[in-house]
Amino acid sequence: MSKILKRPEVLSPAGTLEKLKVAIDYGADAVFVGGQAYGLRSRAGNFSMEQMREGIEYAHARGAKVYVAANMVTHEGNEEGAGAWFRELRDMGLDAVIVSDPALIVICASEAPGLEIHLSTQASSTNYESFEFWKELGLTRVVLAREVNMAELAEIRKRTSVEIEAFVHGAMCISYSGRCVLSNHMSKRDANRGGCSQSCRWKYDLYDLPFGQERRSIKGQIPEEFSMSAVDMCMIDHIPEMIENGVDSLKIEGRMKSVHYVSTVTNCYKAAVDAYLESPEKFEAIKEDLIDEMWKVAQRELATGFYYQAPSENEQLFGARRKIPQYKFIGEVVAFDESKMTATIRQRNVINEGDEVEFYGPGFRHFKTRIQDLKDSDGLPIERANKPMELLTIKLPQVVYPGDMIRSCQSGLINLYKEDGASVTVRA
């Protein structure tokens, strides 16, 4: 008898109400958001209670869930008001909160009983014993530390019934499970209370310090200023192993990313899960398309984090970029008149008559065409549209749907390393 595989949840980031709706429309089974307190993304478009309520209603009407990140490390006084905040979230139907600080866990469990609690990756759970510890405290899910490898993940799954949420895509923190004080020292912004200034992403000078002599900058003698910046994680071609090892939730990082990013990455992981559960052969048939799709959205270079090996210099952003996305997000479809084959689109970036573009939508739908019969919001023909958020109309050769996204195909620098490692510039 063949093994029955559990369908993992595709969990997408939602920094704003718009992104929440886009993520769900593009296949997310759940989204995680930030409220206006107790989270770690103070610069994200965090949700007011009114927005939270609207987002929960939108998600639940479509069979999706909403989780709120409340994963800050509290200092004395930071926890004030948390009990009432958790109760309000519970009463509006929130599915779970994501917490790392034991103080907030105790407050939530005691003052908002019935609200499900998930343990944040910031708590650095790397073994099944810690999963069992949190289970005894009433937590139902643990977000795996990003430093856990695939063999360890498999062993944890065998030894605990607690739900496993694991990161599969997005930014990697240079510090252990995000617990960093570099930002505190460099910019006096507390990374563990929502103020991270991403000091690891800055460029630094590198010095030679001969004993007893003046330090000497060696800037210009290395490909790039000294950096601690990690590449992004991408596990799209390893989704079969995540499913086989019983991961319950596939987590995509990026609450501060664009709707282009959210729609593209969610679409890919949803398609990957659907394909593999249909058959391994179906997944193999679309795997390269999924990988190519990932490179149509702005991001850093990609690697598999700690899942298969300890990251080396190849998982750091040293030297010239080895690959650069060649697509630019330019708009989304607002309406489509099938009798006239005319789409009304909302512009997000410059659009020119004759531009080669790609339309894509939920369900991994794609087609390429050129911008034809471009008209402004007054219905007048134009050659170039450069007013952000303007409503435009164009003629299309096939049907599109409201919510479909549009990319322009841009030339860019690609393949910036030869096989021998020498730097080279090639224009697409």
JSON list of C-alpha atoms in Angstrom, two decimals, residues 333 336 340-345 351 353 357 359 369-375 392-396 406:
[
{"chain": "A", "resi": 333, "resn": "VAL", "atom": "CA", "xyz": [-5.61, 43.36, -13.97]},
{"chain": "A", "resi": 336, "resn": "PHE", "atom": "CA", "xyz": [-11.62, 42.28, -18.40]},
{"chain": "A", "resi": 340, "resn": "LYS", "atom": "CA", "xyz": [-13.86, 43.52, -26.67]},
{"chain": "A", "resi": 341, "resn": "MET", "atom": "CA", "xyz": [-10.89, 41.47, -25.42]},
{"chain": "A", "resi": 342, "resn": "THR", "atom": "CA", "xyz": [-9.85, 44.55, -23.47]},
{"chain": "A", "resi": 343, "resn": "ALA", "atom": "CA", "xyz": [-8.26, 44.58, -20.02]},
{"chain": "A", "resi": 344, "resn": "THR", "atom": "CA", "xyz": [-8.38, 47.41, -17.54]},
{"chain": "A", "resi": 345, "resn": "ILE", "atom": "CA", "xyz": [-5.10, 47.40, -15.62]},
{"chain": "A", "resi": 351, "resn": "ILE", "atom": "CA", "xyz": [4.42, 50.82, -19.36]},
{"chain": "A", "resi": 353, "resn": "GLU", "atom": "CA", "xyz": [3.25, 50.61, -26.16]},
{"chain": "A", "resi": 357, "resn": "VAL", "atom": "CA", "xyz": [5.06, 41.49, -21.05]},
{"chain": "A", "resi": 359, "resn": "PHE", "atom": "CA", "xyz": [0.65, 37.91, -17.53]},
{"chain": "A", "resi": 369, "resn": "THR", "atom": "CA", "xyz": [2.28, 39.12, -25.32]},
{"chain": "A", "resi": 370, "resn": "ARG", "atom": "CA", "xyz": [3.03, 42.73, -26.22]},
{"chain": "A", "resi": 371, "resn": "ILE", "atom": "CA", "xyz": [1.28, 45.86, -25.03]},
{"chain": "A", "resi": 372, "resn": "GLN", "atom": "CA", "xyz": [-1.16, 46.90, -27.76]},
{"chain": "A", "resi": 373, "resn": "ASP", "atom": "CA", "xyz": [-3.63, 49.76, -28.06]},
{"chain": "A", "resi": 374, "resn": "LEU", "atom": "CA", "xyz": [-2.48, 51.37, -24.78]},
{"chain": "A", "resi": 375, "resn": "LYS", "atom": "CA", "xyz": [-4.96, 54.00, -23.56]},
{"chain": "A", "resi": 392, "resn": "LEU", "atom": "CA", "xyz": [-5.19, 51.97, -18.30]},
{"chain": "A", "resi": 393, "resn": "THR", "atom": "CA", "xyz": [-6.72, 49.77, -20.98]},
{"chain": "A", "resi": 394, "resn": "ILE", "atom": "CA", "xyz": [-5.01, 47.42, -23.42]},
{"chain": "A", "resi": 395, "resn": "LYS", "atom": "CA", "xyz": [-6.04, 44.85, -26.06]},
{"chain": "A", "resi": 396, "resn": "LEU", "atom": "CA", "xyz": [-5.18, 41.21, -25.36]},
{"chain": "A", "resi": 406, "resn": "ILE", "atom": "CA", "xyz": [1.79, 41.78, -15.26]}
]
